[in-house]
Coordinates of C-alpha atoms in Angstrom, one line a residue:
X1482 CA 0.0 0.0 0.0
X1483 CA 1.7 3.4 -1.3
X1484 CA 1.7 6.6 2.0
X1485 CA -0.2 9.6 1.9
X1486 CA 2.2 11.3 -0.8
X1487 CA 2.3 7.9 -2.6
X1488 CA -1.9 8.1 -3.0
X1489 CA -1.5 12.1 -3.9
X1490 CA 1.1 11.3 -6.7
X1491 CA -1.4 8.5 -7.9
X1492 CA -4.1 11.0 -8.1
X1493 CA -1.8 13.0 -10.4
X1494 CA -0.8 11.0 -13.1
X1495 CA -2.2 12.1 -16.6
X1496 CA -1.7 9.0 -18.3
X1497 CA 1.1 7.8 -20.6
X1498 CA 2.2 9.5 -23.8
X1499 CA 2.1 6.0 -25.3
X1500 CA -1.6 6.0 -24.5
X1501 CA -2.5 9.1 -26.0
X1502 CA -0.9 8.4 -29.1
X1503 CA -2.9 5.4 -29.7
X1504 CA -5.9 7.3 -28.7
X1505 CA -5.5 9.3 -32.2
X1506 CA -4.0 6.0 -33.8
X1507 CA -0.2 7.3 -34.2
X1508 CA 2.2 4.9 -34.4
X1509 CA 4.8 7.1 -31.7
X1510 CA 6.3 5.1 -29.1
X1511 CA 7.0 6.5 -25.3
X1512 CA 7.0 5.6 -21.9
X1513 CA 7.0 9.1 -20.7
X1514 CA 4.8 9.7 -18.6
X1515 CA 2.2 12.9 -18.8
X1516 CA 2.0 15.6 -16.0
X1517 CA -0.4 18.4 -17.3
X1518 CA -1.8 19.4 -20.1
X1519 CA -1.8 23.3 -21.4
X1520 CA -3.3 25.4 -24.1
X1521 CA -0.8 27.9 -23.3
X1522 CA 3.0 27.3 -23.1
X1523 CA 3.9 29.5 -20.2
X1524 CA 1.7 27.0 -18.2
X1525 CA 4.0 23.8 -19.5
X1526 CA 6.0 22.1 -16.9
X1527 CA 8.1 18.8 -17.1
X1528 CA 5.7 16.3 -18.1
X1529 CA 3.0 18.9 -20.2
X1530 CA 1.3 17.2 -23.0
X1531 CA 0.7 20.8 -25.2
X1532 CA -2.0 21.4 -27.3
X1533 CA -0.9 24.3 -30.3
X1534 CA -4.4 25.8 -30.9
X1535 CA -4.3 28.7 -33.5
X1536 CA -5.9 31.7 -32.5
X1537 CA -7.3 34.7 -33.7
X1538 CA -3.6 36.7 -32.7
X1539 CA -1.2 33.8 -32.3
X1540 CA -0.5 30.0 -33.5
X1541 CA 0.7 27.4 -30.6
X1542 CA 2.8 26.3 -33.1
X1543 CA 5.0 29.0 -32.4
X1544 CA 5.4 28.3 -28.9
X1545 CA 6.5 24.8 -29.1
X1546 CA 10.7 25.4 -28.4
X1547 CA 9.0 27.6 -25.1
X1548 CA 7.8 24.3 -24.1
X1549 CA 10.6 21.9 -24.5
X1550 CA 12.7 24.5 -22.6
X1551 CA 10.1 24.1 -20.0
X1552 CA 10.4 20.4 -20.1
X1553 CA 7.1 19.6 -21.6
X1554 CA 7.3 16.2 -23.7
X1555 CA 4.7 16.0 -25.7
X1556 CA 2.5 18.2 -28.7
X1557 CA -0.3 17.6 -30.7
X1558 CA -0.1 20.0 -33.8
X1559 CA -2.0 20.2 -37.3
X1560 CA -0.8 17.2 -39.8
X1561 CA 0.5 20.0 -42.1
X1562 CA 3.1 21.2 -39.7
X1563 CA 6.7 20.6 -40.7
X1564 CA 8.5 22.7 -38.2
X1565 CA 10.5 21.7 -35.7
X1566 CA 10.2 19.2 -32.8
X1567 CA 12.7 20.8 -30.4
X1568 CA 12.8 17.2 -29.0
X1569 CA 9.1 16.6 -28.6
X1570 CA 6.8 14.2 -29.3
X1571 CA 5.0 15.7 -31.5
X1572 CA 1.3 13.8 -32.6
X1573 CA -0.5 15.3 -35.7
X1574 CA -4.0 15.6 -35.9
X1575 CA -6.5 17.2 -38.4
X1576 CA -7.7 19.8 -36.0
X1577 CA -6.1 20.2 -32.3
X1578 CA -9.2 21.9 -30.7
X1579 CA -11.0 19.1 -31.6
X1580 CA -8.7 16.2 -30.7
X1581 CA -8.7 18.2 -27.1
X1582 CA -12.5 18.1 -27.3
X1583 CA -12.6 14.4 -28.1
X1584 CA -9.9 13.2 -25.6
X1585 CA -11.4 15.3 -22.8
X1586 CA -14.6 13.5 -23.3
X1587 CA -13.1 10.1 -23.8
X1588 CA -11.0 10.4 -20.7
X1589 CA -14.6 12.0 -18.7
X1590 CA -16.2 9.2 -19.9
X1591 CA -14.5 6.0 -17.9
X1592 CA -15.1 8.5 -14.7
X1593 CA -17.2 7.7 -12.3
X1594 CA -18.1 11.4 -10.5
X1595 CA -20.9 13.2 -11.4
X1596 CA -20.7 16.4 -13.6
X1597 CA -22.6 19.8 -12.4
X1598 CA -23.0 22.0 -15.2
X1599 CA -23.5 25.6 -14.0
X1600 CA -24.7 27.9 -17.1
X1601 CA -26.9 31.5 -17.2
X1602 CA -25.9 34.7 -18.6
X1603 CA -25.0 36.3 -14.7
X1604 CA -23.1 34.7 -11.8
X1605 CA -21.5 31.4 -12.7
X1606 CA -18.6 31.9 -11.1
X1607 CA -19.9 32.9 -7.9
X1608 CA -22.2 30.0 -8.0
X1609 CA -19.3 27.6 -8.4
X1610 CA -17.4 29.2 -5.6
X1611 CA -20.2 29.1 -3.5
X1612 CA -21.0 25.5 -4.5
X1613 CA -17.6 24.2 -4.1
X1614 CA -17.7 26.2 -0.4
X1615 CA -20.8 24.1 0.6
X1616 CA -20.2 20.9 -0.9
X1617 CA -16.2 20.4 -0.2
X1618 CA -16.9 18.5 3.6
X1619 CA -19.0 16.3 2.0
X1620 CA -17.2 15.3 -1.7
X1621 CA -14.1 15.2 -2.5
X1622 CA -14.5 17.6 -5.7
X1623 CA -13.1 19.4 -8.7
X1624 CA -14.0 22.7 -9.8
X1625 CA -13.0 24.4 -13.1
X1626 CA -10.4 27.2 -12.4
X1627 CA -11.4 30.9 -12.5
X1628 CA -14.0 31.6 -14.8
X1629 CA -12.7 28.8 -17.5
X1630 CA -15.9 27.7 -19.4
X1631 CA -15.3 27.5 -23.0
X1632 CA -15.4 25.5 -26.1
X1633 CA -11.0 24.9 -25.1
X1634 CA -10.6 25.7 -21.4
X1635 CA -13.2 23.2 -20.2
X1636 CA -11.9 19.9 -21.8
X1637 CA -8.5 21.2 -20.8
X1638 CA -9.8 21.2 -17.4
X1639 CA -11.2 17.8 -17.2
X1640 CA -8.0 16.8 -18.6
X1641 CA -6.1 18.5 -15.5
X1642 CA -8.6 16.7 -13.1
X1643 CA -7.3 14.1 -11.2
X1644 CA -9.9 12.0 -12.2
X1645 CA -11.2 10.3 -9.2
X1646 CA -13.2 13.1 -7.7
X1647 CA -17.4 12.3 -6.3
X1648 CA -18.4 15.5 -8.1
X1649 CA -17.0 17.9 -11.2
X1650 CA -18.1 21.9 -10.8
X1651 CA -18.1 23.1 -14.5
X1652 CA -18.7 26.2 -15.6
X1653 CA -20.6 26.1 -18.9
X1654 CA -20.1 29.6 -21.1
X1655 CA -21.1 30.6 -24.3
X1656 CA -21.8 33.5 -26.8
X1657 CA -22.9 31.6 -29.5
X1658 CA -25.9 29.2 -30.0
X1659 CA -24.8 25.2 -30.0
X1660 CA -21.5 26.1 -28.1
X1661 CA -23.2 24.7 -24.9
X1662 CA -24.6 21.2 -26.9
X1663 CA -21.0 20.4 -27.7
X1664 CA -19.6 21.0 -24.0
X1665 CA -22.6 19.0 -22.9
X1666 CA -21.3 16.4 -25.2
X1667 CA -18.1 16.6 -24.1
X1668 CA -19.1 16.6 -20.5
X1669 CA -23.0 15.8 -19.9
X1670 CA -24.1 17.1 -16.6
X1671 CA -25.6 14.8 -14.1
X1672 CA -27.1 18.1 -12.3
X1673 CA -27.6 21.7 -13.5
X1674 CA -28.0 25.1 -12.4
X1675 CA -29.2 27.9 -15.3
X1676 CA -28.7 31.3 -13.4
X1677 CA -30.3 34.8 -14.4
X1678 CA -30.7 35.2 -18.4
X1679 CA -30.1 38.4 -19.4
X1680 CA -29.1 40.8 -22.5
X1681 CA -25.3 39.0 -23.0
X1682 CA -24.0 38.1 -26.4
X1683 CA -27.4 39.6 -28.1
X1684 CA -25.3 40.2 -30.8
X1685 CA -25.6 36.7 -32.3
X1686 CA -29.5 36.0 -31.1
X1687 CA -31.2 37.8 -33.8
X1688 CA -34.1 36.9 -31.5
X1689 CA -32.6 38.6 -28.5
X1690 CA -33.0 37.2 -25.6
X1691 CA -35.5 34.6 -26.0
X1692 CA -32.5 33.2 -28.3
X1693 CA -30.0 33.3 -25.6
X1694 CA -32.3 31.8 -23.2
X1695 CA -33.3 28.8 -25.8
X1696 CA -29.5 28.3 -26.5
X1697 CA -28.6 28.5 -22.6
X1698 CA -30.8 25.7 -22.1
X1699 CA -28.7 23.2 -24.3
X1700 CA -27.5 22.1 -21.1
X1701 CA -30.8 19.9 -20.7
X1702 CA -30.4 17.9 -23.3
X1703 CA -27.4 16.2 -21.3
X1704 CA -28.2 12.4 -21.2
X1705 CA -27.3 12.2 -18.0
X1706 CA -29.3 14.7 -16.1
X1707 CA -31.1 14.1 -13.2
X1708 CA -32.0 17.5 -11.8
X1709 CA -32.0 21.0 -13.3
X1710 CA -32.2 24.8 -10.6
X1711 CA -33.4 27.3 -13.1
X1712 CA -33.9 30.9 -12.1
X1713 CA -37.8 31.3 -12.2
X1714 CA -37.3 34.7 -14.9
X1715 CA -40.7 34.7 -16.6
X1716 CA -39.5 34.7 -20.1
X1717 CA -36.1 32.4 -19.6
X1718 CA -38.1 29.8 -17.5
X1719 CA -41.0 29.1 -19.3
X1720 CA -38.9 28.7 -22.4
X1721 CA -36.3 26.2 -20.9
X1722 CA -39.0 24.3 -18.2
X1723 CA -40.4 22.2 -20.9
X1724 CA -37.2 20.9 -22.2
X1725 CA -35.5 17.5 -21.2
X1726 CA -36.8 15.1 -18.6
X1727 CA -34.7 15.9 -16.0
X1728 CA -36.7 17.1 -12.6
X1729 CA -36.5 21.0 -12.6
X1730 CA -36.1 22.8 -9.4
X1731 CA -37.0 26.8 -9.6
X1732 CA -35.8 29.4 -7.0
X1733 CA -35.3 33.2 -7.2
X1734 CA -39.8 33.8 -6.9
X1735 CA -42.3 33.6 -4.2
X1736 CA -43.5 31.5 -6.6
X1737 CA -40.4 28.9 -6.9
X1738 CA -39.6 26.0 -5.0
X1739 CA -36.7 28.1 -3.0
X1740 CA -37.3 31.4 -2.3
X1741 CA -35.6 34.1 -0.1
X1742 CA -36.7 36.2 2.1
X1743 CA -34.7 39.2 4.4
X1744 CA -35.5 39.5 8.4
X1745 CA -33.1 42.6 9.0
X1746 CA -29.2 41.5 8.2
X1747 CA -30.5 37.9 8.1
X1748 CA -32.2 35.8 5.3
X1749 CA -34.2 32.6 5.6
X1750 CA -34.8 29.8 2.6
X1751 CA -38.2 29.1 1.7
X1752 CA -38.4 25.6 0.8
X1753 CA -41.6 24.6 -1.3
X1754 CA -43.5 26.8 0.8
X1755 CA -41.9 26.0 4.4
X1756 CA -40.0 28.1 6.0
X1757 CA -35.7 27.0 6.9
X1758 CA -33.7 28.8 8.8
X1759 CA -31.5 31.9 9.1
X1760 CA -28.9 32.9 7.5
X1761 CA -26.1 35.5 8.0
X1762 CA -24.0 35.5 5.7
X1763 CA -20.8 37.3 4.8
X1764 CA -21.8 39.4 2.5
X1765 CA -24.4 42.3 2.2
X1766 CA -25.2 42.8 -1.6
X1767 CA -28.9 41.5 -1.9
X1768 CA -28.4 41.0 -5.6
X1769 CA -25.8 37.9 -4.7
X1770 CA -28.8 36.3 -3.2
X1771 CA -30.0 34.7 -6.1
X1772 CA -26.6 32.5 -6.4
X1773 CA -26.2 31.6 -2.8
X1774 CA -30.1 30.2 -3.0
X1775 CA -29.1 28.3 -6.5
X1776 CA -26.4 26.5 -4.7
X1777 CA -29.0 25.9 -1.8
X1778 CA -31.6 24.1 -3.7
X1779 CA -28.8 21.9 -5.1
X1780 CA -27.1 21.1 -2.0
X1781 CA -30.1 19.9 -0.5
X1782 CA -30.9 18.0 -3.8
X1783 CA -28.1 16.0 -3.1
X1784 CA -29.0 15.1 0.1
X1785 CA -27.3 17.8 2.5
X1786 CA -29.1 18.6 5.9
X1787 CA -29.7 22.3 6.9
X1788 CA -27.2 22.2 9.7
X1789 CA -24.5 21.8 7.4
X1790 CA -25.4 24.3 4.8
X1791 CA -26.1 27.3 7.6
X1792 CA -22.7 25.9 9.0
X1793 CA -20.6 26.4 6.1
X1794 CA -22.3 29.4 4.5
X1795 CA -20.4 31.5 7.3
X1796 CA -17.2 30.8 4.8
X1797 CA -18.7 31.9 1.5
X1798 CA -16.4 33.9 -0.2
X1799 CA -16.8 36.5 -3.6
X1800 CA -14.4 35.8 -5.9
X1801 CA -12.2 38.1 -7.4
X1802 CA -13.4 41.3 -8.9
X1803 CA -17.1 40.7 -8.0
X1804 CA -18.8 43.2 -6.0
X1805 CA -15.3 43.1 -4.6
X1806 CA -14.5 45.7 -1.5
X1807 CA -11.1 47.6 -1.8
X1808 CA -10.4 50.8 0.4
X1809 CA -7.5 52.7 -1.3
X1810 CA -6.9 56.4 0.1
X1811 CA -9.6 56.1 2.4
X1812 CA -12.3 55.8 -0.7
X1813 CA -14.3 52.7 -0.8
X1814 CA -13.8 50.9 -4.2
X1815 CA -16.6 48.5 -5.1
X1816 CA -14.5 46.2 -7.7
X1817 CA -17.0 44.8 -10.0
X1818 CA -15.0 45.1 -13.0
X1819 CA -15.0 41.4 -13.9
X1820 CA -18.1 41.8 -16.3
X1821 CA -20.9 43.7 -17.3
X1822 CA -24.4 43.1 -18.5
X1823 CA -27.7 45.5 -18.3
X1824 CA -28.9 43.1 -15.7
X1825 CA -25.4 43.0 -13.0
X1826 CA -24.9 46.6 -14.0
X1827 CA -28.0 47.4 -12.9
X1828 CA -28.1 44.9 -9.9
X1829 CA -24.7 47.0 -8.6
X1830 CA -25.9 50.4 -8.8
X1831 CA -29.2 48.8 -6.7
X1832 CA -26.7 47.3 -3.7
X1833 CA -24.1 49.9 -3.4
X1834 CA -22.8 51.3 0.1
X1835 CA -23.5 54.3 1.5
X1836 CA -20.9 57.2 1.0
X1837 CA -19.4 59.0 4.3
X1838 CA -21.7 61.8 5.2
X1839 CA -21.4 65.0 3.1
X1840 CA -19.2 62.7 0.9
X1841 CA -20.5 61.3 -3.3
X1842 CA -21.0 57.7 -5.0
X1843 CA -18.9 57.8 -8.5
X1844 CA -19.3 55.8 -11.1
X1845 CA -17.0 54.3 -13.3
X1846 CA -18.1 52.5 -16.1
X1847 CA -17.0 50.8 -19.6
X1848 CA -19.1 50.2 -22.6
X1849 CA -20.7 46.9 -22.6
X1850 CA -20.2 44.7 -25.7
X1851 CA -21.7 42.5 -27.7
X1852 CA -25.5 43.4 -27.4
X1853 CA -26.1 44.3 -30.9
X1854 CA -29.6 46.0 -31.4
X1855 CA -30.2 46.2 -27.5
X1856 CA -27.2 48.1 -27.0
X1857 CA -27.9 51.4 -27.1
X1858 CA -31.4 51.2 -25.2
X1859 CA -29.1 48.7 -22.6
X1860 CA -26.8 51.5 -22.2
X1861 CA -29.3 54.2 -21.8
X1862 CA -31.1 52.1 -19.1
X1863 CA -28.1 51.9 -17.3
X1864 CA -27.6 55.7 -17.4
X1865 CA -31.1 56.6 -16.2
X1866 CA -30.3 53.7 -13.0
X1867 CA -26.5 55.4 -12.7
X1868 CA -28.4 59.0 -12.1
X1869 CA -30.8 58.0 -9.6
X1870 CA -27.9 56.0 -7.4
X1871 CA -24.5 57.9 -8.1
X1872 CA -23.1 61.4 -8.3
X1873 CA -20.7 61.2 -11.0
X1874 CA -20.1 59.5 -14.3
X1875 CA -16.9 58.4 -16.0
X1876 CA -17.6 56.4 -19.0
X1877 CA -14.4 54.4 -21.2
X1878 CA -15.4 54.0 -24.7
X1879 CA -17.5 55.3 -27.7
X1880 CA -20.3 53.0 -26.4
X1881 CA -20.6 54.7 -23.7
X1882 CA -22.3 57.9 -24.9
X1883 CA -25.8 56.8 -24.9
X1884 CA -25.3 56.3 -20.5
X1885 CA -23.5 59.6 -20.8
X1886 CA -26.3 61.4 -22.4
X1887 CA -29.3 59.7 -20.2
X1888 CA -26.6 60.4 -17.3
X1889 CA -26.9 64.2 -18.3
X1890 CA -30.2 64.3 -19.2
X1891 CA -31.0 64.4 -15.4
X1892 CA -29.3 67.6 -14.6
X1893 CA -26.0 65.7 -13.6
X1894 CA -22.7 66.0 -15.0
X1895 CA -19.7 63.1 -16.2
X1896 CA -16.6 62.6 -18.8
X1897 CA -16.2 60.0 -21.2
X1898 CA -12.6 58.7 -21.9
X1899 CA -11.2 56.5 -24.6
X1900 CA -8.2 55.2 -23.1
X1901 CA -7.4 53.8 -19.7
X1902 CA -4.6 55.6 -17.8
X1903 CA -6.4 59.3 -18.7
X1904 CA -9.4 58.0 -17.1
X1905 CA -7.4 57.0 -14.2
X1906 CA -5.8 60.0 -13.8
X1907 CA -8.7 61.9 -13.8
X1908 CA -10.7 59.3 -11.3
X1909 CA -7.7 60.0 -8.9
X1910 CA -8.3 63.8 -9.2
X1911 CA -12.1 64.0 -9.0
X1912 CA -12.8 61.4 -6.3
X1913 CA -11.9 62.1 -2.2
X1914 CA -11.3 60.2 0.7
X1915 CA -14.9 59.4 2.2
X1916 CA -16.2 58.7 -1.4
X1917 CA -18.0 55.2 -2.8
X1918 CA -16.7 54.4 -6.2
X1919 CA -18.3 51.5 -8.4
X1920 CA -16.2 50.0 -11.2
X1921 CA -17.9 47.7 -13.8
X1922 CA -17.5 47.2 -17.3
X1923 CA -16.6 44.5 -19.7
X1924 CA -14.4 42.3 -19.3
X1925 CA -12.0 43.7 -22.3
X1926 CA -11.7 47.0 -20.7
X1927 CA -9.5 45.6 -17.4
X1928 CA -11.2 48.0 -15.3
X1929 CA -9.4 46.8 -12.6
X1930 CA -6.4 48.0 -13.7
X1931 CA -7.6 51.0 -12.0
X1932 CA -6.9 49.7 -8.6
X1933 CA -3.1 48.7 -9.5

């Protein structure tokens, strides 16, 4: 029988380069063993397996000397590259993103956890973190890194598990309609959660948001499912209810099976009409709610008593960069800069802390992106909300004009930038110790580069 260390190292092995290679039927030959696997090559160590995807900026294939110098051992590149090995193995396939796709599901496959997809156009990662906070003393578990949810980062992920965890936590992403059907093939969810739909990646729904909510619920047609927690949202829930046979557990109305309601600081979980106990948790934005109750109806889905969940709630955590508190020169930075959508944009300006007396809320905001028709009404709306709950307006980006002129339109005043460190210098000048800033914005902008 192998120690402690001796189980852990177990746990880690990736498999054998010999074995991969006869996966895509090359006649290679290796006993090297495999430690990681990496889509980028400043994550290869000795023992990565690399996979030299070709983006829309760079090509793997240029990276592949980075990763012998790093040890790595092994590459799977197109079948038309002749470049150099640099002393790797090197296995060519007709298309590496979707020999990663079909290895991460053949590898999922002979698993024996079960999979919980978490999908929805708001809060995905804070559901996972939650999740993993109130399910870790009961499974061992693997949850998907940061905010990794797409077509290549989750089968790289379920290649970097170590394979013998009780229950995966996968985030599920997409801006596209069909993306989640192929990560549901590649990973079918034994359970689901299908957060807030809202106007994200409108852009490519030419049916707005009724398209987004139809293509969110891909993650239904997973063979596997058992249970599904939908957000009860009028429009998103009685378009994705009907699909799949999977039971479907609502929560977020007083209508739902799991609703919430506030006593003061404290919350309670209404469960099918009975009242559970209180709650006080860690954090004060109401607007988080609806994640912490998602992960709620799950856990108790899966059998968990409400001792335990009130116990561990207490170490909830936000993840980085989400509704995130940072005190800086005595102003009070609320750090939402991870994302924006109407919906969270609107949510924040609703759950903001109060300035110091005499002192102002600011606002600092960057354009939101692909919304297509709904933008500029989205980004008016915003305005209008940003004029009833802040003082002052600083807008990054063309897109923003429409929130500047609704901003205005009430008698208040703001400046729109088009690069980063002006609008920085100037947030630096106009705001004062005492003051509330809120910073949200897509993604692309790196908002939080303002806090640096």
């Amino acid at each position: 029988m192998p120690g402690e260390n001796g189980l852990e190292e177990e746990r880690k092995k990736k498999g054998s380069l010999q074995e991969i290679a006869s996966f895509f039927e090359s006649d290679q030959k290796s006993s090297k063993l495999i430690s990681s696997y990496c889509i980028d090559s400043r994550q290869a160590v000795k023992g990565s397996c690399f996979f030299a995807l070709k983006g829309k900026r760079v090509d793997g294939h240029d990276f592949l000397q980075e990763v012998a110098e790093r040890k790595g051992v092994a590459a799977l590149v197109d079948k038309e590259y002749r470049g150099k090995s640099f002393g790797l193995l090197l296995l060519r396939v007709p298309d590496v993103l979707t020999s990663l796709q079909q290895l991460a599901k053949s590898v999922q496959k002979e698993r024996k956890g079960s999979i919980i997809g978490i999908t929805g156009s708001v809060g995905k990662t804070t559901t996972k973190e939650f999740l993993s906070t109130l399910l870790e003393e009961s499974f061992l578990l693997y949850k998907s890194p940061l905010s990794y949810n797409s077509q290549t980062t989750l089968p790289l992920n379920l290649l970097n598990a170590k394979g013998d965890e009780e229950l995966f936590l996968l985030e599920m992403g997409m801006s596209q309609k069909g993306e989640i059907r192929r990560l549901v093939e590649i990973a079918p969810p034994h359970y689901a959660i299908i957060t807030r739909i809202g106007r994200t990646h409108t852009e490519f729904f030419p049916d707005g948001i009724e398209g987004v909510a139809y293509a969110k619920g891909e993650i239904l047609e997973s063979p596997a499912l058992k249970a599904a927690v939908i957000f009860e949202d009028a429009l998103a829930f009685s378009s994705i209810k009907k699909r799949g046979a999977c039971q479907k557990i609502s929560f977020g109305s007083p209508s739902s099976d799991y609703f919430l309601k506030r006593v003061r600081k404290k919350v309670y979980v209404v469960e099918r009409g009975k009242p559970g106990p209180l709650f006080l948790l860690p954090f004060a934005a109401d607007h988080l709610l609806s994640n912490f109750l998602a992960c709620v109806a799950l856990c108790r889905t899966l059998g968990l008593g409400w001792e335990e969940i009130v116990r561990r709630a207490q170490r909830l955590r936000l993840p980085s960069k989400r509704f995130e508190i940072v005190i800086k020169e005595g102003i009070t930075f609320v750090n939402d800069s991870y994302n924006a959508s109407a919906e969270s944009t609107l949510a924040a300006l609703g759950n903001l802390p109060s300035p110091e007396k005499g002192k102002r809320t600011l606002f600092v905001f960057g354009e939101m992106r692909e919304l297509g028709a709904l933008s500029e009404e989205s980004h008016r709306e915003v305005g209008r909300a940003a004029a009833e709950a802040t003082d002052h307006l600083i807008c990054l980006g063309d897109g923003c004009r429409p929130v500047m002129e609704a901003f205005c339109k009430k008698g208040k005043k703001g400046m729109l930038f088009h690069d980063l460190q002006t609008l920085k210098e100037a947030l630096f000048l106009e705001a004062a110790q005492g003051d509330v800033v809120l910073i949200k914005g897509a993604n692309s902008h790196q908002l939080w580069r303002l806090l640096e």
